[in-house]
Every structure is written in structure tokens, then in C-alpha cells.
GROMACS .gro file of C-alpha atoms in nm:
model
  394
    1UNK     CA    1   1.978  -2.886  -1.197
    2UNK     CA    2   1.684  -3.160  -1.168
    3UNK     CA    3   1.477  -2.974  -1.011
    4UNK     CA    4   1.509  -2.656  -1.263
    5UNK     CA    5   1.481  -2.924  -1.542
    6UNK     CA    6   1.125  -3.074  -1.365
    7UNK     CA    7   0.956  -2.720  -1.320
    8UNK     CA    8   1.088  -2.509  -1.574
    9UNK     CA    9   1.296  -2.696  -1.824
   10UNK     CA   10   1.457  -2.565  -2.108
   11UNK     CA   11   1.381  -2.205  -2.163
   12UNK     CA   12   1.300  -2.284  -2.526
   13UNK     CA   13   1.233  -2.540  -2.710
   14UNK     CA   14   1.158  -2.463  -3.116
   15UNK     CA   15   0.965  -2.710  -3.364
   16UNK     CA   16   1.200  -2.756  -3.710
   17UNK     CA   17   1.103  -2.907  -4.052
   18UNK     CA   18   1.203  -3.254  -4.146
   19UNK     CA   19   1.476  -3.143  -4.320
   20UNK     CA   20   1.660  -2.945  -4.020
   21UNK     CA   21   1.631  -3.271  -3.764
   22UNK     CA   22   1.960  -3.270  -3.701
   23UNK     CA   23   2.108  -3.203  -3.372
   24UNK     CA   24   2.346  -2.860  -3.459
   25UNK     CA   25   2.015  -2.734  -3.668
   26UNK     CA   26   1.792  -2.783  -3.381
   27UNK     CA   27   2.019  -2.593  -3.160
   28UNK     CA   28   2.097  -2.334  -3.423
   29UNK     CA   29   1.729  -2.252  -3.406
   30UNK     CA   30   1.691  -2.282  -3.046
   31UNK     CA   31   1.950  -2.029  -2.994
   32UNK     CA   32   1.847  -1.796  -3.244
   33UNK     CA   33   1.527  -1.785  -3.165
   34UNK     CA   34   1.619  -1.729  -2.799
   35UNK     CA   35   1.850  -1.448  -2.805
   36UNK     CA   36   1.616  -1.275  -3.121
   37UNK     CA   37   1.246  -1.157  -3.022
   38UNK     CA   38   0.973  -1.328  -3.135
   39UNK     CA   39   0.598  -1.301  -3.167
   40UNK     CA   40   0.280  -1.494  -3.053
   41UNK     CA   41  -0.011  -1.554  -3.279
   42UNK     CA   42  -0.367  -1.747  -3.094
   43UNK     CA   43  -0.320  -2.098  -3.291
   44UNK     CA   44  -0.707  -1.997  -3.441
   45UNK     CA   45  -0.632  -1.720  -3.603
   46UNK     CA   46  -0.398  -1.738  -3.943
   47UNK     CA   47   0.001  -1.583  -3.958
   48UNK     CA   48  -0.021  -1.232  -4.127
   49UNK     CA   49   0.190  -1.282  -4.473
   50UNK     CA   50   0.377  -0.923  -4.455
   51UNK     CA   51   0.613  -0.986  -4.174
   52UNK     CA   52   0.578  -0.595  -3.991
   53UNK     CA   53   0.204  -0.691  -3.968
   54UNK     CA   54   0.344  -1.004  -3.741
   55UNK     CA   55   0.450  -0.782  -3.441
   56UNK     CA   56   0.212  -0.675  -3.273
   57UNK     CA   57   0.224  -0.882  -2.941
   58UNK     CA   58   0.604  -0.964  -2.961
   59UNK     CA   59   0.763  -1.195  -2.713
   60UNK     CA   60   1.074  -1.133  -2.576
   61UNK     CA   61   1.110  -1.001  -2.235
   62UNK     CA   62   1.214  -1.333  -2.060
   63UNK     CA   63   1.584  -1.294  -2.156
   64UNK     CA   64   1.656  -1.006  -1.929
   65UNK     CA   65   1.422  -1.119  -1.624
   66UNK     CA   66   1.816  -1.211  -1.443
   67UNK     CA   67   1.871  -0.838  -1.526
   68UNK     CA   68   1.569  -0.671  -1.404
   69UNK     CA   69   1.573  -0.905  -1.086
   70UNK     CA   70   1.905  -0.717  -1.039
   71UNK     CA   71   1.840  -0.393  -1.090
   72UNK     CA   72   1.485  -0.434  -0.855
   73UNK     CA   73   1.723  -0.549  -0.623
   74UNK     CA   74   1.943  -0.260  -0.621
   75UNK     CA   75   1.692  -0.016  -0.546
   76UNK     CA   76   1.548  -0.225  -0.261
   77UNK     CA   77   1.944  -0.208  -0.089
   78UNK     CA   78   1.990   0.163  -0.247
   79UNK     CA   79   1.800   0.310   0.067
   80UNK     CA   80   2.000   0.090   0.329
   81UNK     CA   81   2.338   0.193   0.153
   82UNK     CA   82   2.237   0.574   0.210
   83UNK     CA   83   2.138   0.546   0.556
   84UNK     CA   84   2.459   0.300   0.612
   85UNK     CA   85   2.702   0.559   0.444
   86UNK     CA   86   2.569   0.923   0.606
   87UNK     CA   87   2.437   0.821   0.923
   88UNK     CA   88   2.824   0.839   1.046
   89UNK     CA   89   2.796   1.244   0.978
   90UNK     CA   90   2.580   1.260   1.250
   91UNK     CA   91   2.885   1.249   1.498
   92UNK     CA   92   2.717   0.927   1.660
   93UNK     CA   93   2.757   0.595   1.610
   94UNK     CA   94   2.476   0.426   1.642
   95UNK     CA   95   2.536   0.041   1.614
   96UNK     CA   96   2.831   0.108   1.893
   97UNK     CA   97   2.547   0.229   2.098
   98UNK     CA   98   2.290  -0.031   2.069
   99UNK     CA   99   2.575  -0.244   2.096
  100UNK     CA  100   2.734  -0.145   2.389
  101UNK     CA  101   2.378  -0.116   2.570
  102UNK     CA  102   2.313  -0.453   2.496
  103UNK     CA  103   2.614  -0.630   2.627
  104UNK     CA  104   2.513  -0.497   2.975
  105UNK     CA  105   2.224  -0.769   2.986
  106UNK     CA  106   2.480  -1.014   3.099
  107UNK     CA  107   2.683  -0.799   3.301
  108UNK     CA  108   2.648  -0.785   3.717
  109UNK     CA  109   2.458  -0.503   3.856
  110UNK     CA  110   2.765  -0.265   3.968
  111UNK     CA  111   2.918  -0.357   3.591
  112UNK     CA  112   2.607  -0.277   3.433
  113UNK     CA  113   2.557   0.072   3.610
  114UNK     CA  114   2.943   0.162   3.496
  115UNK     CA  115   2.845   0.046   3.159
  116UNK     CA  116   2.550   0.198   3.119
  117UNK     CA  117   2.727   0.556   3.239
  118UNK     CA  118   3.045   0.519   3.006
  119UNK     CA  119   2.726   0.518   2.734
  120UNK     CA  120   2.534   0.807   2.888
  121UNK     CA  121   2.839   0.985   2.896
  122UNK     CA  122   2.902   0.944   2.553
  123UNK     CA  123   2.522   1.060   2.465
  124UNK     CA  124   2.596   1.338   2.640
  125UNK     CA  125   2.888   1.456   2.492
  126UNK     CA  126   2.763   1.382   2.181
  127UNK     CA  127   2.443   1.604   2.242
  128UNK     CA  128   2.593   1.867   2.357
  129UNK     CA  129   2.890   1.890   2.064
  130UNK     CA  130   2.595   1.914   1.833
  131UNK     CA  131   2.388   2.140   2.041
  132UNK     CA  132   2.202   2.450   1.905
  133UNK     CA  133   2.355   2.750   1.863
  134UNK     CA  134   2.189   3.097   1.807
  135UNK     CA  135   2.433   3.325   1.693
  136UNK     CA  136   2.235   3.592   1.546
  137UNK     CA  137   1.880   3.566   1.326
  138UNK     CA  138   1.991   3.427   1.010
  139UNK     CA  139   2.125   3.084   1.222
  140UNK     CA  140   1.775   3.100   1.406
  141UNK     CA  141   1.564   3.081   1.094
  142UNK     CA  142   1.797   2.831   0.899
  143UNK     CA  143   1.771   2.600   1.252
  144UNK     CA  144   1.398   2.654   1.275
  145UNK     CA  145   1.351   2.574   0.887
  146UNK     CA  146   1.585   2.265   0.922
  147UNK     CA  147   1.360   2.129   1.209
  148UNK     CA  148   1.066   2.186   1.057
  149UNK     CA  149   1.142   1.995   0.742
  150UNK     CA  150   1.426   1.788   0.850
  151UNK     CA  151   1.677   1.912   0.617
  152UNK     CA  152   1.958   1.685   0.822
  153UNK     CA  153   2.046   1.963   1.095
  154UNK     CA  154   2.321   1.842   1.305
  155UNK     CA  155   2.292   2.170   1.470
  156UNK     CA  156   1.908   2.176   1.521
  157UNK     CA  157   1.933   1.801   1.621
  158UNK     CA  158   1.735   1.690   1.345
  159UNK     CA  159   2.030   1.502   1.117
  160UNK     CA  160   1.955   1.126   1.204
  161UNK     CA  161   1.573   1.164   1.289
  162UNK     CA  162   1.589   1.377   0.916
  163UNK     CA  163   1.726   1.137   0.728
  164UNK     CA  164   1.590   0.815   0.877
  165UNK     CA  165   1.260   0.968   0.781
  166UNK     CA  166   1.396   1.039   0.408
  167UNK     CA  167   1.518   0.666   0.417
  168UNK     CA  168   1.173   0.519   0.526
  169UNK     CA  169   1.034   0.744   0.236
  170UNK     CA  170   1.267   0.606  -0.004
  171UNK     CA  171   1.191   0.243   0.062
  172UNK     CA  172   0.754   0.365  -0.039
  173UNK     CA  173   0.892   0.530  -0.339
  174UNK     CA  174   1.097   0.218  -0.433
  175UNK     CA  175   0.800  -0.005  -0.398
  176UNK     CA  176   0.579   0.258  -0.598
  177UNK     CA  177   0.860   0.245  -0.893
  178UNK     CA  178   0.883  -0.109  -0.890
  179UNK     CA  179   0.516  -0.128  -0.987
  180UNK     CA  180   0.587   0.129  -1.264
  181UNK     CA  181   0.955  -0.055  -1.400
  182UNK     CA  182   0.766  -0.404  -1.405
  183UNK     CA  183   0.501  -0.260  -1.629
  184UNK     CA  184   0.708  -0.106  -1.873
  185UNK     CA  185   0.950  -0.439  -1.895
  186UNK     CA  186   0.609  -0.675  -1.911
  187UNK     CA  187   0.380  -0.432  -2.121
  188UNK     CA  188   0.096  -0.471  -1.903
  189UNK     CA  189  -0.057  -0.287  -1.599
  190UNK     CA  190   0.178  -0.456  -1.336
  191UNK     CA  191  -0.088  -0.226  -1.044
  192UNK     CA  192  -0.328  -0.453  -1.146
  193UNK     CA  193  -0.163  -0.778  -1.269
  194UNK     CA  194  -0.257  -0.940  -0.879
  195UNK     CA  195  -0.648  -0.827  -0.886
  196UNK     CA  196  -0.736  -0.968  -1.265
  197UNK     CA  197  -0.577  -1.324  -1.165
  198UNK     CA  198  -0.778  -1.363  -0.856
  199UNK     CA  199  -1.092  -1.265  -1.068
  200UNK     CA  200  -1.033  -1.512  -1.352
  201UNK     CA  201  -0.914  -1.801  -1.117
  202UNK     CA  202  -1.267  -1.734  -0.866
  203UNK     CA  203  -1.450  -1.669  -1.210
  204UNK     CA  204  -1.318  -1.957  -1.481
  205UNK     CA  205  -1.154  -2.209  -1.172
  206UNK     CA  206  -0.840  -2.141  -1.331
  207UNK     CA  207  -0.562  -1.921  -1.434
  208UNK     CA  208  -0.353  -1.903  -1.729
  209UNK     CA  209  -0.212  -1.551  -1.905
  210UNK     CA  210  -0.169  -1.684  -2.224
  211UNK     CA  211  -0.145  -1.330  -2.362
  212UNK     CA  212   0.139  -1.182  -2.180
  213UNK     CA  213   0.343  -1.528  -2.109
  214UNK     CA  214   0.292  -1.696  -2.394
  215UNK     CA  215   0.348  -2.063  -2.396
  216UNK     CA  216   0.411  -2.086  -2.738
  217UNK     CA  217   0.561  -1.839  -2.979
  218UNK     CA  218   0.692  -1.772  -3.379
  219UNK     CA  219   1.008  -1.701  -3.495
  220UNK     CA  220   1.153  -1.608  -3.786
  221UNK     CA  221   1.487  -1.672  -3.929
  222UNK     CA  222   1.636  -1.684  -4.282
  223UNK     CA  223   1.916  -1.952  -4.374
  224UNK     CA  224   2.178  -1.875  -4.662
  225UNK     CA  225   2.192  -2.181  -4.919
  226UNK     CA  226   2.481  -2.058  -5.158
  227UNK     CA  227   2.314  -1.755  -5.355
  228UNK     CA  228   2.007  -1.829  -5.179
  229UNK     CA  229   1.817  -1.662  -4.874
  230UNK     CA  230   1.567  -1.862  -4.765
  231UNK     CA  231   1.318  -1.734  -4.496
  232UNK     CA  232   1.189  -1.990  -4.247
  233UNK     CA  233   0.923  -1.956  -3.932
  234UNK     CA  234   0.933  -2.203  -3.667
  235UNK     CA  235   0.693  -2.255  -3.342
  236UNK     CA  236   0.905  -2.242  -3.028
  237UNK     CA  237   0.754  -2.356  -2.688
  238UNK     CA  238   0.832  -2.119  -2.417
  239UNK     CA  239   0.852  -2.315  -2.088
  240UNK     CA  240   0.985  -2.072  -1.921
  241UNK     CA  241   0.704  -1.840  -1.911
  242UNK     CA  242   0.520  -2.066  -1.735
  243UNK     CA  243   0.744  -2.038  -1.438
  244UNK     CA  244   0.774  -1.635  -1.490
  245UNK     CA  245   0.377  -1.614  -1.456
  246UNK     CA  246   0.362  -1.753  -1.126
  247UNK     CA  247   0.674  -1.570  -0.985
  248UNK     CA  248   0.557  -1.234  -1.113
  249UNK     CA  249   0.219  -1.320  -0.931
  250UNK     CA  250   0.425  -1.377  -0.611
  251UNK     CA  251   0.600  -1.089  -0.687
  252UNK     CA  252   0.267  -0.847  -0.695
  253UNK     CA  253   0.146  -0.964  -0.364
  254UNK     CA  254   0.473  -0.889  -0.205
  255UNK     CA  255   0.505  -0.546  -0.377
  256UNK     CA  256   0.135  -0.499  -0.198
  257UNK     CA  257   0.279  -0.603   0.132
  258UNK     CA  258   0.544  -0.393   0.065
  259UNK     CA  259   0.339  -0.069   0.001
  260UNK     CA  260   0.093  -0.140   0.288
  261UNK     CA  261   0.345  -0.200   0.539
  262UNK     CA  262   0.590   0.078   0.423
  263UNK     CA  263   0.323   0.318   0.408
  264UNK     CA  264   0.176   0.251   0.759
  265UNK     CA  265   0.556   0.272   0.906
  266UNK     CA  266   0.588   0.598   0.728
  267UNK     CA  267   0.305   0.733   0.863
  268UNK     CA  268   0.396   0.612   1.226
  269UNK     CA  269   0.738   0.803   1.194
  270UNK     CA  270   0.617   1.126   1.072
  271UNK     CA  271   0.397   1.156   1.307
  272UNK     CA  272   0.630   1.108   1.602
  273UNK     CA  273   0.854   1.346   1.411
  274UNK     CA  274   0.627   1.647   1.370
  275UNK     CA  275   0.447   1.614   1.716
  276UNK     CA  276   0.701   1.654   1.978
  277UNK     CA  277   0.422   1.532   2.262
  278UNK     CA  278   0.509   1.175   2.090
  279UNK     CA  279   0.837   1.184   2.244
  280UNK     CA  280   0.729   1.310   2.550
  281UNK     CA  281   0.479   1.055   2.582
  282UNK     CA  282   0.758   0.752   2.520
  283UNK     CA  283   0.969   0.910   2.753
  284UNK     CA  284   0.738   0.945   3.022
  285UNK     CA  285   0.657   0.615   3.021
  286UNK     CA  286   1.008   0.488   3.144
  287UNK     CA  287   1.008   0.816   3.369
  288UNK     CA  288   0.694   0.654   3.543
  289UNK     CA  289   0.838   0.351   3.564
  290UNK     CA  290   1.143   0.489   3.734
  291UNK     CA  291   0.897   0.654   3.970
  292UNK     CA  292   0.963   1.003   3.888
  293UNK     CA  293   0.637   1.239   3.848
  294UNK     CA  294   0.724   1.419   3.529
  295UNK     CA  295   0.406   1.643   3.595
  296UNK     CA  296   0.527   1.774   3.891
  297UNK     CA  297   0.917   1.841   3.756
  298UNK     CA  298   0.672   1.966   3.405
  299UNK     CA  299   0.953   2.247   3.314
  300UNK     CA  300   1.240   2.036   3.413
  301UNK     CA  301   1.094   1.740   3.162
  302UNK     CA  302   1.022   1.935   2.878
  303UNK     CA  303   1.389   2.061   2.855
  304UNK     CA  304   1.553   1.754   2.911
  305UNK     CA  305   1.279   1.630   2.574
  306UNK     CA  306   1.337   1.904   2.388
  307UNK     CA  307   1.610   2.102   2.441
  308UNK     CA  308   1.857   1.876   2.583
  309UNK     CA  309   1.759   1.546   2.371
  310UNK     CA  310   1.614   1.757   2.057
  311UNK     CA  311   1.424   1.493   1.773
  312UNK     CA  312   1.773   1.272   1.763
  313UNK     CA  313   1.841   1.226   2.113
  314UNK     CA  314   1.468   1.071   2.097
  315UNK     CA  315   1.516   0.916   1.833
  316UNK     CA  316   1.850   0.674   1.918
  317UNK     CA  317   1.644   0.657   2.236
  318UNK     CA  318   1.385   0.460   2.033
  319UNK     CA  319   1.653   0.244   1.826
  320UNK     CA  320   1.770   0.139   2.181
  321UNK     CA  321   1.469  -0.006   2.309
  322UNK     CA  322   1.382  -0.146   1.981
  323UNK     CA  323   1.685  -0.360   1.950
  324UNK     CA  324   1.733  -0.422   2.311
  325UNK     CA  325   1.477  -0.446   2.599
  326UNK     CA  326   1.304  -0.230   2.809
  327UNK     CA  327   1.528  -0.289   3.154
  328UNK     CA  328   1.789  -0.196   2.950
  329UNK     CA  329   1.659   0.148   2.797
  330UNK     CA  330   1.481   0.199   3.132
  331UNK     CA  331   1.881   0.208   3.276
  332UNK     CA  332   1.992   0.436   2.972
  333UNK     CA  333   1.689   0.691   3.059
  334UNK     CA  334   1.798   0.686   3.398
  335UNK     CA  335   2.137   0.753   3.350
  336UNK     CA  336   2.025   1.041   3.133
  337UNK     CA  337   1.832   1.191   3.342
  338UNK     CA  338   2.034   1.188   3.668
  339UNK     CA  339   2.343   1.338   3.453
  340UNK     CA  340   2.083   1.603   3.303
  341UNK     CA  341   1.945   1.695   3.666
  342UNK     CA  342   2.287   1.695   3.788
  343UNK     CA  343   2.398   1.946   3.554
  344UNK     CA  344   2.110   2.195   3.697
  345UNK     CA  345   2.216   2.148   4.060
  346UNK     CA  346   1.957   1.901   4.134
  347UNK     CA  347   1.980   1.568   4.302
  348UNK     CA  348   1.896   1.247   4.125
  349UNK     CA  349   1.651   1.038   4.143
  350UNK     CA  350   1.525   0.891   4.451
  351UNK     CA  351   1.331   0.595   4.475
  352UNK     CA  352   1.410   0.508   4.164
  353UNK     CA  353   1.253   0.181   4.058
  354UNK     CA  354   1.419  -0.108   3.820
  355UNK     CA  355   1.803   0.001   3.927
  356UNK     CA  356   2.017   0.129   4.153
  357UNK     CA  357   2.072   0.507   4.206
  358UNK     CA  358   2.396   0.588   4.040
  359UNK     CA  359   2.506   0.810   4.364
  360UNK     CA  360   2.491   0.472   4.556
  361UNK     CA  361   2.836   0.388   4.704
  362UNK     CA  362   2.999   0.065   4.711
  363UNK     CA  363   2.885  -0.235   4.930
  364UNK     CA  364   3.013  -0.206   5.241
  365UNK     CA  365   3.177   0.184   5.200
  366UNK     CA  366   2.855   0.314   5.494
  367UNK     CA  367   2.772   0.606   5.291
  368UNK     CA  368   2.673   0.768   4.940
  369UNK     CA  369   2.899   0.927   4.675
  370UNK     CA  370   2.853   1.247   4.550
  371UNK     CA  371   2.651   1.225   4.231
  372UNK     CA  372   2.867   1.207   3.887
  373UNK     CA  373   3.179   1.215   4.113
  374UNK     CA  374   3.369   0.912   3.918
  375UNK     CA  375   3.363   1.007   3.556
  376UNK     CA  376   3.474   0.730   3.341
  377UNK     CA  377   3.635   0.787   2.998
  378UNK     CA  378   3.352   0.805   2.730
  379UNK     CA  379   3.436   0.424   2.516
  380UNK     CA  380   3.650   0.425   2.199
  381UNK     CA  381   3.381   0.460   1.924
  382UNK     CA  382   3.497   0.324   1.574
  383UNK     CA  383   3.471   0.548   1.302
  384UNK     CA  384   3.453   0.248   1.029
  385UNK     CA  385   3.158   0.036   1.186
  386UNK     CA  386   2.919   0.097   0.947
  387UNK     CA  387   2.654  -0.205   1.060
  388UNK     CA  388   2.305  -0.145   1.130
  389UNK     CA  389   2.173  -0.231   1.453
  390UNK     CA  390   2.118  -0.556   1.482
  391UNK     CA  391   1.701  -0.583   1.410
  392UNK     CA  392   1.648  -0.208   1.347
  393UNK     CA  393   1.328  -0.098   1.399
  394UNK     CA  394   1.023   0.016   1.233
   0.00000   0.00000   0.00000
């Protein structure tokens, strides 16, 4: 297009004797010399005669850039496509969740509370399908091994906090091996491509890498007259490496983005993952806001955090309140933990701020249901939504 043409023009553009003006011997050259490597030689110092002693800076990498683009591509999407295809395994599905939870925004008071419990009931269900079991010691040690190191334990209730962890840690790998690939395909130190351009441009006022994206480069060819081989070597100017030098410069500064921000968010997630007081903590916080003292019902909160949520309960907890908003997980916690005091004979929660006890009767009916008497039909869950949620989080 114009604009292609005005910045980058043609990819290459070679210099032929007098004799080879014409139009199919100009783009004879031009496309031999384009799909054959060639060399670069500084215009002050002379062409070595023997033609092996002629390659040693050889040009040629800018005909699989499209390529590489596509392959760096695929490894930045290879991480989503894992997460996309075996968070399902879990037995949960999480954009139905985050989904569901969020529709309630709009929804009346008395429609958001039935809402809200057709989704706790679901939870439930769901944690206690894929509750621990202790059969004898062998199960005990393979459950405590698998949440220790996350080895995806539905059981253990590790699988979805395990391998969104091993997904965040693919996505700093990635970036690490992308600094590695574009090194090897550009034959130069890609780690520190970014930090030697700054330096010339605050040193010289300028910035050109001649050496690695040439503008100009040699290329050698031999045309068959009759019985006759006849070697030529023609000067082709490579506009396109003038493009390629500012987008790989782009390039480094997002990889460095990349790796700062990835590696922070890694290090955020791991440590909610191995210190289970980071769940209590985020779960005491809507607790408090519900205005239930969690230090005085101390027991009774640590086993609804860790043994009736486990690491994945907490964790979808989190992916609801980041893709939502904190009324709404607020209503999701409290449905939670009514059900879960329910089950131990308890009553629920009085006083509760935010919402409306769920053992509240109808306008107008003079009197309280029994709590979790109505028990609606958990929703139909598709097994072929696949989707993320809709901004997942950090």
C-alpha cells in the first residue's frame, strides 16, 4: 500500500551494469538476490577476491521475519491454549461462574439473592465432589505432595490454583525464550540489543546499526551466456532493514515490559499459593465487611478457608472479584458462608451488612424462613464454553 511504499518501500532494490538495464534483468536480480543470502562489506574497506572469504557478516535474515513473527506469536497464545483446554478437568467451569455472578448486577435484590444461591450451590457441590479423601497413608502423602507442589490435585483442591500458577510461569519462560530465539535468528545479543541503542543515541545523537541491518548489501550471481558462466556481484539496497531496526527496538522494550511485569505477577501468585494466611487475609476482608468477627468464630473460619474452600475454592474466589466487583463477591462470600455454617448446625449471619440475610422471608409473609429451606436446582453448566473470563486477572 502507500503507506508501506513511503516507510519501507521495496524490500530490495539491486544496482545492475549498463548492460543488464532492462526491466526483466533488473527484476531477475532483484529476485535473486532476495530469496539468495547475501553479504555486507563497509564501502571503505575492498571486496575479498576468493568468494568463502566474502561471508563473514552475511545478510539474510529479513526473509523469514513474517515467519518468526509467527512462531513468537504462537508461544505467546501457547500458554492461554493450555489453560483454555485443561482448566475444564477441574470439574468447574469457570467463565459460567464469573458469568453468571456478573449478570446479577442488574438484577433486583430478591433476583439477585436467588441468583447468587443457584451459584453458591453450584460451588458447593462442586467442592465437595472434589473434596479430600484419606483412604489410607499412601492417598495422604500423594495429597500432601500434590499440595505442596501443585501437581494439579483435583482431590487435594489444588488442580486450577496448580495449573494457573504453571500457566503464569509459562508466559516468564516464553518471554525469557523469546530473548534467546531473537538472538539466534539476528546473530546478535538480542538481552542487550535495547541498552547499546540508548547508549549510542545519548552518546553520538543518533542511532543507526549499520552492522546487523545493513542498508546496503552484495550479491553474487552467475549468468549462463551459451558455453559461458559468467560470475557477476551487484550492490542491493536493503530498505527494509531500516524498518526491521526500529521494530526490533520496539520489540526489546516490550519483551522488558514483558519480563518485569510477568515476573512481579508470578511472584504475587506464588506467594498467595504457598502461604495459606494470604487467603485468609482476602477472605476476611469481605467477612468484615459483612460484619462477622472471624476472630471470634477463629476455628469455624479456618475450616471454611482451608478445608472447605482448599487453594481452588480461593482461588475462583479471586477470579470473581477480579472480573466483577466487590458487592458482587461480597454476595458470593456470603452465600458461602451461610450454606457452610448451615451445614454445621449454625445459624447464619446476622447483621449482615451489604445484603439481605438469605433466611429473610418474602415481603409481606410476617416471618423468617428456615435457612437453606428452598433449594434451587444448581444452573445448567456447559461443558463446551471454553472462554476465559472476561478481563482475567493478574
Amino acid at each position: 500500500g502507500t503507506g508501506t511504499k513511503q516507510f519501507v518501500g521495496d524490500p530490495i532494490h539491486c544496482w545492475n551494469p549498463a548492460e543488464y538495464k532492462k526491466k526483466f534483468y533488473q527484476k531477475y536480480s532483484d529476485s535473486y538476490c532476495w530469496i539468495h543470502p547475501m553479504y555486507n562489506v563497509p564501502m571503505d574497506e575492498e571486496i575479498p577476491f576468493h568468494a568463502k572469504d566474502r561471508w563473514f557478516n552475511d545478510v539474510g535474515f529479513y526473509r523469514w521475519v513474517f515467519l518468526m513473527f509467527l512462531l513468537q506469536a504462537f508461544f505467546f497464545k501457547f500458554p492461554n491454549i493450555l489453560w483454555k483446554q485443561l482448566k475444564d478437568y477441574s470439574g468447574l467451569n469457570v467463565s459460567k461462574i464469573v458469568g453468571m455472578t456478573l449478570d446479577t448486577q442488574m438484577m433486583t435484590q430478591d433476583k439477585r439473592d436467588e441468583q447468587m444461591e443457584h451459584v453458591a450451590i453450584f460451588f458447593d457441590r462442586w467442592l465437595k465432589t472434589y473434596s479430600q479423601y484419606r483412604f489410607n497413608a499412601i492417598t495422604q502423602i500423594r495429597d500432601k505432595l500434590s499440595t505442596v507442589f501443585f501437581c494439579f490435585g483435583k482431590r487435594s483442591g489444588t488442580y486450577l490454583t496448580g495449573l494457573y500458577m504453571f500457566t503464569k510461569l509459562l508466559y516468564f519462560v516464553n518471554v525469557i525464550g523469546q530473548f534467546f530465539l531473537l538472538s539466534a535468528f539476528l546473530d546478535l545479543n538480542f538481552w542487550t540489543y535495547g541498552l547499546e541503542a540508548m547508549y549510542t543515541l545519548n552518546k553520538m545523537g543518533r542511532w543507526r546499526d549499520y552492522y546487523n541491518f545493513p542498508r546496503i548489501g552484495l550479491c553474487d550471481f552467475k549468468i549462463r551466456q551459451l558455453q559461458n558462466v559468467q560470475p557477476f556481484t551487484v550492490q542491493c539496497v536493503l530498505s527494509i532493514n531500516m524498518f526491521l531496526e526500529k521494530m526490533y527496538l520496539i520489540v526489546w522494550f516490550w519483551l522488558v515490559f514483558l519480563l518485569i511485569a510477568d515476573m512481579i505477577n508470578f511472584g504475587q501468585w506464588l506467594f498467595r499459593a504457598l502461604f495459606p494466611r494470604a487467603g485468609e487475609r482476602f477472605l476476611g476482608k469481605y467477612l468484615l465487611l459483612l460484619g462477622i468477627d472471624r476472630k471470634r468464630e477463629k476455628a469455624l473460619f479456618k475450616k471454611f478457608v482451608n478445608k472447605h474452600l482448599h487453594a481452588d475454592g480461593i482461588f475462583m474466589l479471586r477470579i470473581v472479584a477480579g472480573n466483577t466487583s466487590e458487592i458482587l463477591t461480597l454476595d458470593l462470600v456470603r452465600h458461602l458462608w451461610d450454606r457452610f455454617k448451615a451445614v454445621h448446625g449454625l445459624a447464619p449471619s446476622e447483621g449482615a451488612t451489604g445484603a439481605p440475610s438469605p433466611d429473610k422471608g418474602p415481603k409481606g409473609s410476617g416471618g423468617e424462613k428456615p435457612p437453606l429451606a428452598r433449594q434451587p436446582s444448581a444452573p445448567i453448566v456447559e461443558e463446551d464454553d471454553d472462554n476465559l473470563p472476561p478481563k482475567m486477572i493478574d
